[in-house]
Short mmCIF file of C-alpha atoms and ligand atoms in Angstrom, two decimals:
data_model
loop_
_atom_site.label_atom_id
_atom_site.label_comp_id
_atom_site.label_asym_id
_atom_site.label_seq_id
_atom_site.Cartn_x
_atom_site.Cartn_y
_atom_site.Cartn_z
CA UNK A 94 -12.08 23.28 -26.77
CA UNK A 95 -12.86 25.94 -24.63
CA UNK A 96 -15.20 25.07 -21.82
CA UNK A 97 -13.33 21.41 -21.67
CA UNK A 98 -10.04 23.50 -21.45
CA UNK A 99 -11.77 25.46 -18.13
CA UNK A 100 -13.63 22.39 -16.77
CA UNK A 101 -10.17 20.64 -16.22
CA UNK A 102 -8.27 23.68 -14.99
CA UNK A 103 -10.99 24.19 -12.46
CA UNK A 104 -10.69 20.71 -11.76
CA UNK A 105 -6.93 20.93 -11.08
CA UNK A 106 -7.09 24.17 -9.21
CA UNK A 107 -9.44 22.21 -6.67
CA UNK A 108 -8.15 18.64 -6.70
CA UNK A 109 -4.31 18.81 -7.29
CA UNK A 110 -1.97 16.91 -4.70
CA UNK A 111 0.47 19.26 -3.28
CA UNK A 112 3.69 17.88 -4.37
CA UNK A 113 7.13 19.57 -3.55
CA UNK A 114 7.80 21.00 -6.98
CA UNK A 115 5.05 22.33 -6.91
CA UNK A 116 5.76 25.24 -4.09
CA UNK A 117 7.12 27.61 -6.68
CA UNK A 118 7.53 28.35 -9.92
CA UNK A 119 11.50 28.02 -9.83
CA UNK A 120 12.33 27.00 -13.57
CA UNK A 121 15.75 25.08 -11.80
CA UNK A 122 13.15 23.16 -9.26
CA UNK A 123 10.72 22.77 -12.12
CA UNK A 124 13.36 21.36 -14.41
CA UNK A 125 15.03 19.00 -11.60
CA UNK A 126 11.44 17.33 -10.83
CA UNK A 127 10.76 16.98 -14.66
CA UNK A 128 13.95 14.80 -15.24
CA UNK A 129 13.34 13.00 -12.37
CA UNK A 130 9.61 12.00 -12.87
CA UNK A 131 10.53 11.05 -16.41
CA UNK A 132 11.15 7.37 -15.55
CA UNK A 133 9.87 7.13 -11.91
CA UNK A 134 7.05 7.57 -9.91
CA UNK A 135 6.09 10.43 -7.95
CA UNK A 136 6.64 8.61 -4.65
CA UNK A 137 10.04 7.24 -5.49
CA UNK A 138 11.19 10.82 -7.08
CA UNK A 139 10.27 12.98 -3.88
CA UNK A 140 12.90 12.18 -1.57
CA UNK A 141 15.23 12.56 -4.24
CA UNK A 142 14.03 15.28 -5.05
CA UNK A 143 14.34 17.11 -1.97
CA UNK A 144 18.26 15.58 -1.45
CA UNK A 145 19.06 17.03 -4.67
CA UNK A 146 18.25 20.32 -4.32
CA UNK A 147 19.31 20.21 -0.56
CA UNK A 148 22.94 19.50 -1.87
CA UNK A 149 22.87 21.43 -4.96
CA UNK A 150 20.06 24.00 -4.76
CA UNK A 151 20.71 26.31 -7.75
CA UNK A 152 22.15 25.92 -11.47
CA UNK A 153 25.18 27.39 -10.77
CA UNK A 154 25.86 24.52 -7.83
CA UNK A 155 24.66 21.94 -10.23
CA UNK A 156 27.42 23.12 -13.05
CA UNK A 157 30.32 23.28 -10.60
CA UNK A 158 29.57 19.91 -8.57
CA UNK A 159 31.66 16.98 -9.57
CA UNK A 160 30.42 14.04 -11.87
CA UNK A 161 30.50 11.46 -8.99
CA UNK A 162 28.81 13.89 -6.94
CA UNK A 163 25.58 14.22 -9.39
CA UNK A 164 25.36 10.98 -9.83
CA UNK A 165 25.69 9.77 -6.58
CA UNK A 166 22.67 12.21 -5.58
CA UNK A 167 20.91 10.37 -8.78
CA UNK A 168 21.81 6.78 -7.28
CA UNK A 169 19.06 4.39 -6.82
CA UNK A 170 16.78 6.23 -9.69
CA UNK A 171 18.38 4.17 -12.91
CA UNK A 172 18.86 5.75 -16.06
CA UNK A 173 21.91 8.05 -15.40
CA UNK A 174 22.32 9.87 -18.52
CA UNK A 175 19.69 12.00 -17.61
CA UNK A 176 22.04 12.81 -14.44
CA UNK A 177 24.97 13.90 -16.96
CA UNK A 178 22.40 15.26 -19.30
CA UNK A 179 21.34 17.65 -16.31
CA UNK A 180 25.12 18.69 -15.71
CA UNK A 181 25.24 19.22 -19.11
CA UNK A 182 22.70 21.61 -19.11
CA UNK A 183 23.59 23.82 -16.23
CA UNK A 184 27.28 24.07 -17.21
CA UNK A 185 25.61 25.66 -21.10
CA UNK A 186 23.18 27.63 -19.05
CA UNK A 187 25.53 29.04 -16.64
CA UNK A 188 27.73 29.59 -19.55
CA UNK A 189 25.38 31.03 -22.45
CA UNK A 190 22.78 32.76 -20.45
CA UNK A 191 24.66 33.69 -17.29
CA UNK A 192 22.62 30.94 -15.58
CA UNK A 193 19.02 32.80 -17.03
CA UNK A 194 16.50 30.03 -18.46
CA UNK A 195 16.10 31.39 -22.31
CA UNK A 196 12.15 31.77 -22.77
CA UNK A 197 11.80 30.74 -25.98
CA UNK A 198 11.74 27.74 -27.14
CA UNK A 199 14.04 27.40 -30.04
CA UNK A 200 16.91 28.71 -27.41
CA UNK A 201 15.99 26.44 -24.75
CA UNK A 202 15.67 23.18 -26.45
CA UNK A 203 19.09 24.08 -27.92
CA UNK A 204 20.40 22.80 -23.77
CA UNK A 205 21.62 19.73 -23.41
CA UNK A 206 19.04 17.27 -22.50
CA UNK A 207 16.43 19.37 -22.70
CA UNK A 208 13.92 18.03 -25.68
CA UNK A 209 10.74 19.05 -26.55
CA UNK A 210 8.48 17.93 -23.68
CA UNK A 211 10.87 19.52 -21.17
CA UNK A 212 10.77 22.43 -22.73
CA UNK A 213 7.41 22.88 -22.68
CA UNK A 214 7.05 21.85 -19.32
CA UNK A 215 10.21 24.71 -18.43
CA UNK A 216 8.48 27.20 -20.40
CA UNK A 217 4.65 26.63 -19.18
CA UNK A 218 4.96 25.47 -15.92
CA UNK A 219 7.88 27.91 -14.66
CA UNK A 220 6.80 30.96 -17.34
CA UNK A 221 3.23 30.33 -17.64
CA UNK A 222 3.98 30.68 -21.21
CA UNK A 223 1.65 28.78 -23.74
CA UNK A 224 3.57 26.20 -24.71
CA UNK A 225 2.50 22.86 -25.46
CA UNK A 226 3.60 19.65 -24.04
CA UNK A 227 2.78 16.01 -24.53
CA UNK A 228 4.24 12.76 -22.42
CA UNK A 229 2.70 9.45 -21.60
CA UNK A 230 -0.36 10.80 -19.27
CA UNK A 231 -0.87 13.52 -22.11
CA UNK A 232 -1.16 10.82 -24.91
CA UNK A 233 -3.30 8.55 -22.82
CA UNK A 234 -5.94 11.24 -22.37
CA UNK A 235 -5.57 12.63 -25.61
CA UNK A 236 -6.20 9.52 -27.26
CA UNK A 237 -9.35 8.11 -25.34
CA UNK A 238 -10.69 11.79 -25.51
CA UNK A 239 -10.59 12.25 -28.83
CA UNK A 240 -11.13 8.32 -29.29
CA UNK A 241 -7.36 8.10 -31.67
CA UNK A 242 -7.13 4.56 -32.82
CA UNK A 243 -3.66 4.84 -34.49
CA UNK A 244 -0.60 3.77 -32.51
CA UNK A 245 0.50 6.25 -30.71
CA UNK A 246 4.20 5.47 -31.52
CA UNK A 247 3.89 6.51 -35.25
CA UNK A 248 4.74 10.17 -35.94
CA UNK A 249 1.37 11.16 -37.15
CA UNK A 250 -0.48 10.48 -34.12
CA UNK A 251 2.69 11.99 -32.46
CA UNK A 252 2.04 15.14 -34.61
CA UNK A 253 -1.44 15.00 -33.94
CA UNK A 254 -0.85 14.73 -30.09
CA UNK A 255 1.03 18.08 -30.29
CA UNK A 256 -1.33 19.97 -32.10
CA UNK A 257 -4.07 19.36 -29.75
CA UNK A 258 -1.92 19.89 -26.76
CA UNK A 259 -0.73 23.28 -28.88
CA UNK A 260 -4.64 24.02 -29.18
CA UNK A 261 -5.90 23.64 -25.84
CA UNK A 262 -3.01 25.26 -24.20
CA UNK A 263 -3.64 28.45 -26.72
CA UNK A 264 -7.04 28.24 -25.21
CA UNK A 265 -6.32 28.12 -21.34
CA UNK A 266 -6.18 31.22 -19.38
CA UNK A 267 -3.57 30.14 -17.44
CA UNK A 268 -1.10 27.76 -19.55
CA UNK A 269 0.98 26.13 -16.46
CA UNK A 270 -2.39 25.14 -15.22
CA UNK A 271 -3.81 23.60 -18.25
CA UNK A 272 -0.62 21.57 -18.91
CA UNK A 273 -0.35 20.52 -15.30
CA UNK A 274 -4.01 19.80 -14.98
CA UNK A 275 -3.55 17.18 -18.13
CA UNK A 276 -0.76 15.61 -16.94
CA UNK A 277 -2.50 15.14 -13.63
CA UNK A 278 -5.63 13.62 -15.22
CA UNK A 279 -3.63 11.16 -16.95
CA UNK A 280 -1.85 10.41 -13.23
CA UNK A 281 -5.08 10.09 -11.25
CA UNK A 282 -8.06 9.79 -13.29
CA UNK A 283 -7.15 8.89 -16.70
CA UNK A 284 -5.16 6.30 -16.01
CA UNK A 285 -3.57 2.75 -17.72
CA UNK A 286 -6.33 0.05 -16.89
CA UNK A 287 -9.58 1.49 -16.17
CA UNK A 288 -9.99 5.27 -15.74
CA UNK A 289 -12.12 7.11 -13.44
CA UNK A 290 -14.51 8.44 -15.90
CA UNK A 291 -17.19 9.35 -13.29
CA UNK A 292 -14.81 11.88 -11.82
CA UNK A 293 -13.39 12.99 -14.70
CA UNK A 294 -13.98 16.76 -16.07
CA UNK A 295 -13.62 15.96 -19.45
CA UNK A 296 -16.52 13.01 -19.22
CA UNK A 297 -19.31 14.88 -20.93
CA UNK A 298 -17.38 15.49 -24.50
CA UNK A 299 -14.84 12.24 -24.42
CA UNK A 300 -15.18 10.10 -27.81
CA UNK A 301 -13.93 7.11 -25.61
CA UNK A 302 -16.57 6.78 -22.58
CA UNK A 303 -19.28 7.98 -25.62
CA UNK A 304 -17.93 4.52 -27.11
CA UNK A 305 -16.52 2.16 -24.18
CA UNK A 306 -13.07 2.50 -25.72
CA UNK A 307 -11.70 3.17 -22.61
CA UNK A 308 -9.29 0.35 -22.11
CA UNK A 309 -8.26 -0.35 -25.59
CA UNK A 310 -7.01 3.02 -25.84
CA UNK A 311 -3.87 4.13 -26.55
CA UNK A 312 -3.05 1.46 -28.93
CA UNK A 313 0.64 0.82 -28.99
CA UNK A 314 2.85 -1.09 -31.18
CA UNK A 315 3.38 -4.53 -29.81
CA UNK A 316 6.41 -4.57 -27.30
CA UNK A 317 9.33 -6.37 -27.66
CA UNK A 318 9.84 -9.70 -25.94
CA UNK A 319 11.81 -9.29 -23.12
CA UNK A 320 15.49 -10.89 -22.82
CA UNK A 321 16.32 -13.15 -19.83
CA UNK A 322 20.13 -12.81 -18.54
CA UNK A 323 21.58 -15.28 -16.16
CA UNK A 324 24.04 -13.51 -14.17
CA UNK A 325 25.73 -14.47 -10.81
CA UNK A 326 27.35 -11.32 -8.98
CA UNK A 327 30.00 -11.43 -5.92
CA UNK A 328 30.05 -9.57 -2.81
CA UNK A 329 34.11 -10.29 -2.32
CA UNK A 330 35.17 -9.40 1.01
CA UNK A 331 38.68 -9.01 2.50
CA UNK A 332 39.31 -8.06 5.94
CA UNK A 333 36.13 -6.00 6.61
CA UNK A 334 36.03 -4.09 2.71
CA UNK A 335 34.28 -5.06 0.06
CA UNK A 336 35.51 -5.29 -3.81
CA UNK A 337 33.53 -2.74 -6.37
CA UNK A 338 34.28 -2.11 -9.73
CA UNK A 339 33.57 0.80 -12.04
CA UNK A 340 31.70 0.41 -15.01
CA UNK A 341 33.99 1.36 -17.68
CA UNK A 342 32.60 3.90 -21.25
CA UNK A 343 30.46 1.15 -23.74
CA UNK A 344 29.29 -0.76 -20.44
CA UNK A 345 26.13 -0.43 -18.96
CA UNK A 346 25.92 2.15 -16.28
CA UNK A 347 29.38 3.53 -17.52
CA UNK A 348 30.57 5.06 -13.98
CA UNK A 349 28.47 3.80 -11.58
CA UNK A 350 29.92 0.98 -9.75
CA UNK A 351 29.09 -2.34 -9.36
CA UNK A 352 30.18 -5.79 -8.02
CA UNK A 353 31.75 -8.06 -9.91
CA UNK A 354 28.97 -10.23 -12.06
CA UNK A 355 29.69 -12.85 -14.61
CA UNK A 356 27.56 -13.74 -17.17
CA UNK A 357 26.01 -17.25 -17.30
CA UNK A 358 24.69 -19.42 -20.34
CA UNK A 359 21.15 -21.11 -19.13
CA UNK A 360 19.13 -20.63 -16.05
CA UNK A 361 20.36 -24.06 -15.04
CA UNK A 362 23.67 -23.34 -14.73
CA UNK A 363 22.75 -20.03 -12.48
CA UNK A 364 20.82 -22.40 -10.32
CA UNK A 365 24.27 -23.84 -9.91
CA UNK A 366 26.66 -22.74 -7.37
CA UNK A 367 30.04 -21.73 -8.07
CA UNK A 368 32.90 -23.91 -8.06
CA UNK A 369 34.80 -22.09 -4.64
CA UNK A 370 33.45 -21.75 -1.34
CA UNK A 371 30.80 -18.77 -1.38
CA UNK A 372 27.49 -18.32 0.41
CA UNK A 373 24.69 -17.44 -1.54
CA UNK A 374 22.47 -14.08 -1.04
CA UNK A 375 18.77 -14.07 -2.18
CA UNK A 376 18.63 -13.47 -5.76
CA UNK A 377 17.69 -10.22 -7.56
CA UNK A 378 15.99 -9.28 -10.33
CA UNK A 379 16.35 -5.91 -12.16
CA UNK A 380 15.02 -5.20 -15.62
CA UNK A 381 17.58 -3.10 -18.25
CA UNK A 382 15.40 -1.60 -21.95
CA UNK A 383 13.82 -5.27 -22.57
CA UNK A 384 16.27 -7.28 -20.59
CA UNK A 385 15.38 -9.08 -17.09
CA UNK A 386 18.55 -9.42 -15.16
CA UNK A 387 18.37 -12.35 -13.03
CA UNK A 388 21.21 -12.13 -10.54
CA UNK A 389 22.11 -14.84 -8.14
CA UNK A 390 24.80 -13.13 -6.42
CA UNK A 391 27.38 -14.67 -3.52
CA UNK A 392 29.40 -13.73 -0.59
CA UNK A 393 32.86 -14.55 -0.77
CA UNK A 394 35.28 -14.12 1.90
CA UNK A 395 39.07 -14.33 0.41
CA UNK A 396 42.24 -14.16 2.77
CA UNK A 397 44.36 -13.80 0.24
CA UNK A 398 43.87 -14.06 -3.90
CA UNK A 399 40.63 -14.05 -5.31
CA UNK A 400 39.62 -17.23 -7.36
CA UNK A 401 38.93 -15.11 -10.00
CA UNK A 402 40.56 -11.75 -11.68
CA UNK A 403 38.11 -8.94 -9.88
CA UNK A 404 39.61 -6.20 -12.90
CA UNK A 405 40.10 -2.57 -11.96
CA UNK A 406 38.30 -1.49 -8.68
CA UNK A 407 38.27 -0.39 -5.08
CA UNK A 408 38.16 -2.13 -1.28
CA UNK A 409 35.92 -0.10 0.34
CA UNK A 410 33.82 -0.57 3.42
CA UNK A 411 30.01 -1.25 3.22
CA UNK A 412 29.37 2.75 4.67
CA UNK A 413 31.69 4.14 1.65
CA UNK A 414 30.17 1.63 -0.96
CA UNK A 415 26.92 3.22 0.09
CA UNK A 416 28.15 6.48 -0.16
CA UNK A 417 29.57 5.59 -3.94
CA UNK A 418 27.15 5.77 -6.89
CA UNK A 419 26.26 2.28 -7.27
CA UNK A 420 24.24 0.91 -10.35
CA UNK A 421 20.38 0.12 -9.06
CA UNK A 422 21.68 -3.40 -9.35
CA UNK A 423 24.38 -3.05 -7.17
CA UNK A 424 22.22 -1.48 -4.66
CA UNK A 425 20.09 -4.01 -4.37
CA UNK A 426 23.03 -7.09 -4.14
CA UNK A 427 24.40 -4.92 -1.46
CA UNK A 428 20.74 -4.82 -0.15
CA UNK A 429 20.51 -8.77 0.02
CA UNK A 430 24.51 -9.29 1.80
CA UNK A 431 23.12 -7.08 4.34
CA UNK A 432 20.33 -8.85 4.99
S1 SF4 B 103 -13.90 10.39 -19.53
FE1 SF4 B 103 -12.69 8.66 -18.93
S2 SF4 B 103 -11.56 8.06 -20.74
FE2 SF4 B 103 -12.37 10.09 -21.11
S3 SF4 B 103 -10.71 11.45 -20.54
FE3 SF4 B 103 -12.02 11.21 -18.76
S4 SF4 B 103 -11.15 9.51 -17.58
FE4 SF4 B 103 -10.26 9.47 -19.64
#
């Protein structure tokens, strides 16, 4: 465990891209970046990243800022209740620990939103304590290293994962480096497809190029077929504003607003065009857990009623609607009326 534990934080000390949160060793930046990169890529995340902290550069701003303005600042990067989660957070931060990051773990994965992985990554990267973590790029190099055939969904290969991460982070001299440097193996070298073995620091001891397993490894579970929804969406315009709704609590993207969409039955009758006047936009496509929105959405321009009941919502010019936290879908049917 040793030497591989120093051949890869050598590696990352010489070959690590120099990303933005990785300046410092602010546990606030560290945090922000963490959430973010969950879900997304690096590229998408950065500026994000940097408009985030630009507009609400410390804990305390982040616990006092208004919903809509968090999530706003989160717009465009999908999966919003890690926004709220992140409010969440700050407020029992600023609240329990004066704004302090606790520094051990038990306390700090008692915050809102915080679970096990960011925890470790808080407490490693920002403490340089030695605590483990494990997320996607950890279990893909894990599991071709130590050649794990088990699904890494079950809990025993979870369990597993975590002890080894818990061992070689024990081992490291410096723990924010050894947790980094995995996580940025699994990003550049070890990666989904075919990895880079001949530039890989680990190559000399790894059960999986030994064996060829490369590309079989991780086994997962077999995925769930995805769902096809036919939806057509409306870009209702009277005099100059545009119609957006809310999402209302038990809806997707509760908050965020969106046009008005309507549901269809079959792909045919989506390939249909609505029974009033309305021009269509190119359609969109925008994928939800396991279900594929396809959206053909419309312009409509109304003078005076609209043919159909638009529900609670506001008239707003395009600047404003951009300036509104719109749903990713929304975003991108506003993307095709302005095209
Ligand atoms: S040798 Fe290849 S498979 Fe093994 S850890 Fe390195 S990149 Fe991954």
């Amino acid at each position: 465990v040793k030497s591989a534990v120093q051949s890869l934080s050598k590696w990352y000390l010489r070959q690590a891209r120099a990303l933005p949160w990785r300046e410092n060793h602010d546990p606030y930046r560290i945090w922000i970046s963490e959430v973010m990169l969950q879900q997304t890529q690096v590229a998408t995340v950065i500026p994000y990243y940097h408009r985030f902290l630009k507009e609400l550069p410390t804990l305390e701003a982040l616990a006092a800022a208004p919903t809509e303005k968090v999530l706003q600042l989160w717009s465009g990067l999908g999966y919003y209740s890690r926004a709220r989660n992140l409010q969440k957070g700050a407020q029992y931060l600023v609240e329990k620990y004066a704004g302090k990051f606790p520094r051990m773990r038990e306390e700090i994965e008692e915050v809102p939103g915080i679970g096990p992985y960011t925890a470790g990554a808080i407490l490693s990267i920002a403490f340089d304590l030695p605590e483990a973590l494990v997320d996607g790029n950890v279990q893909r190099v894990f599991a071709r290293y130590f050649g794990i055939q088990a699904e890494i969904e079950q809990r025993e290969t979870q369990r597993l994962f975590w002890q080894h991460a818990a061992t070689w982070v024990k081992a490291a001299e410096a723990p924010r480096v050894l947790n980094q440097a995995l996580m940025e193996l699994g990003a550049m070298i070890c990666t989904k497809g075919t990895p880079k073995c001949d530039l890989c620091p680990l190559a000399q001891t790894c059960v999986a190029r030994a064996k060829g397993w490369q590309e079989e490894l991780p086994r997962r579970k077999a995925r769930r077929k995805a769902v096809d929804l036919w939806w057509q969406g409306f870009v209702v315009e009277k005099k100059g504003k545009i119609f957006l709704r809310q999402n209302q609590k038990g809806e997707w993207w509760t908050d965020l607003w969106d046009f008005p969409t309507r549901p269809l039955t079959s792909r045919e009758v989506w390939e249909k065009p609505p029974a009033f006047e309305a021009r269509r936009l190119a359609p969109q496509k925008h994928t939800v857990t396991h279900h594929r929105i396809h959206i053909a959405p419309y312009h409509h321009a109304v003078s005076r009623k609209p043919p159909f009941e638009l529900g609670p919502g506001r008239w707003v010019s395009v600047e404003e609607a951009q300036n509104l936290p719109l749903s990713s879908l929304a975003r991108k049917v506003l993307q095709a009326y302005l095209c």
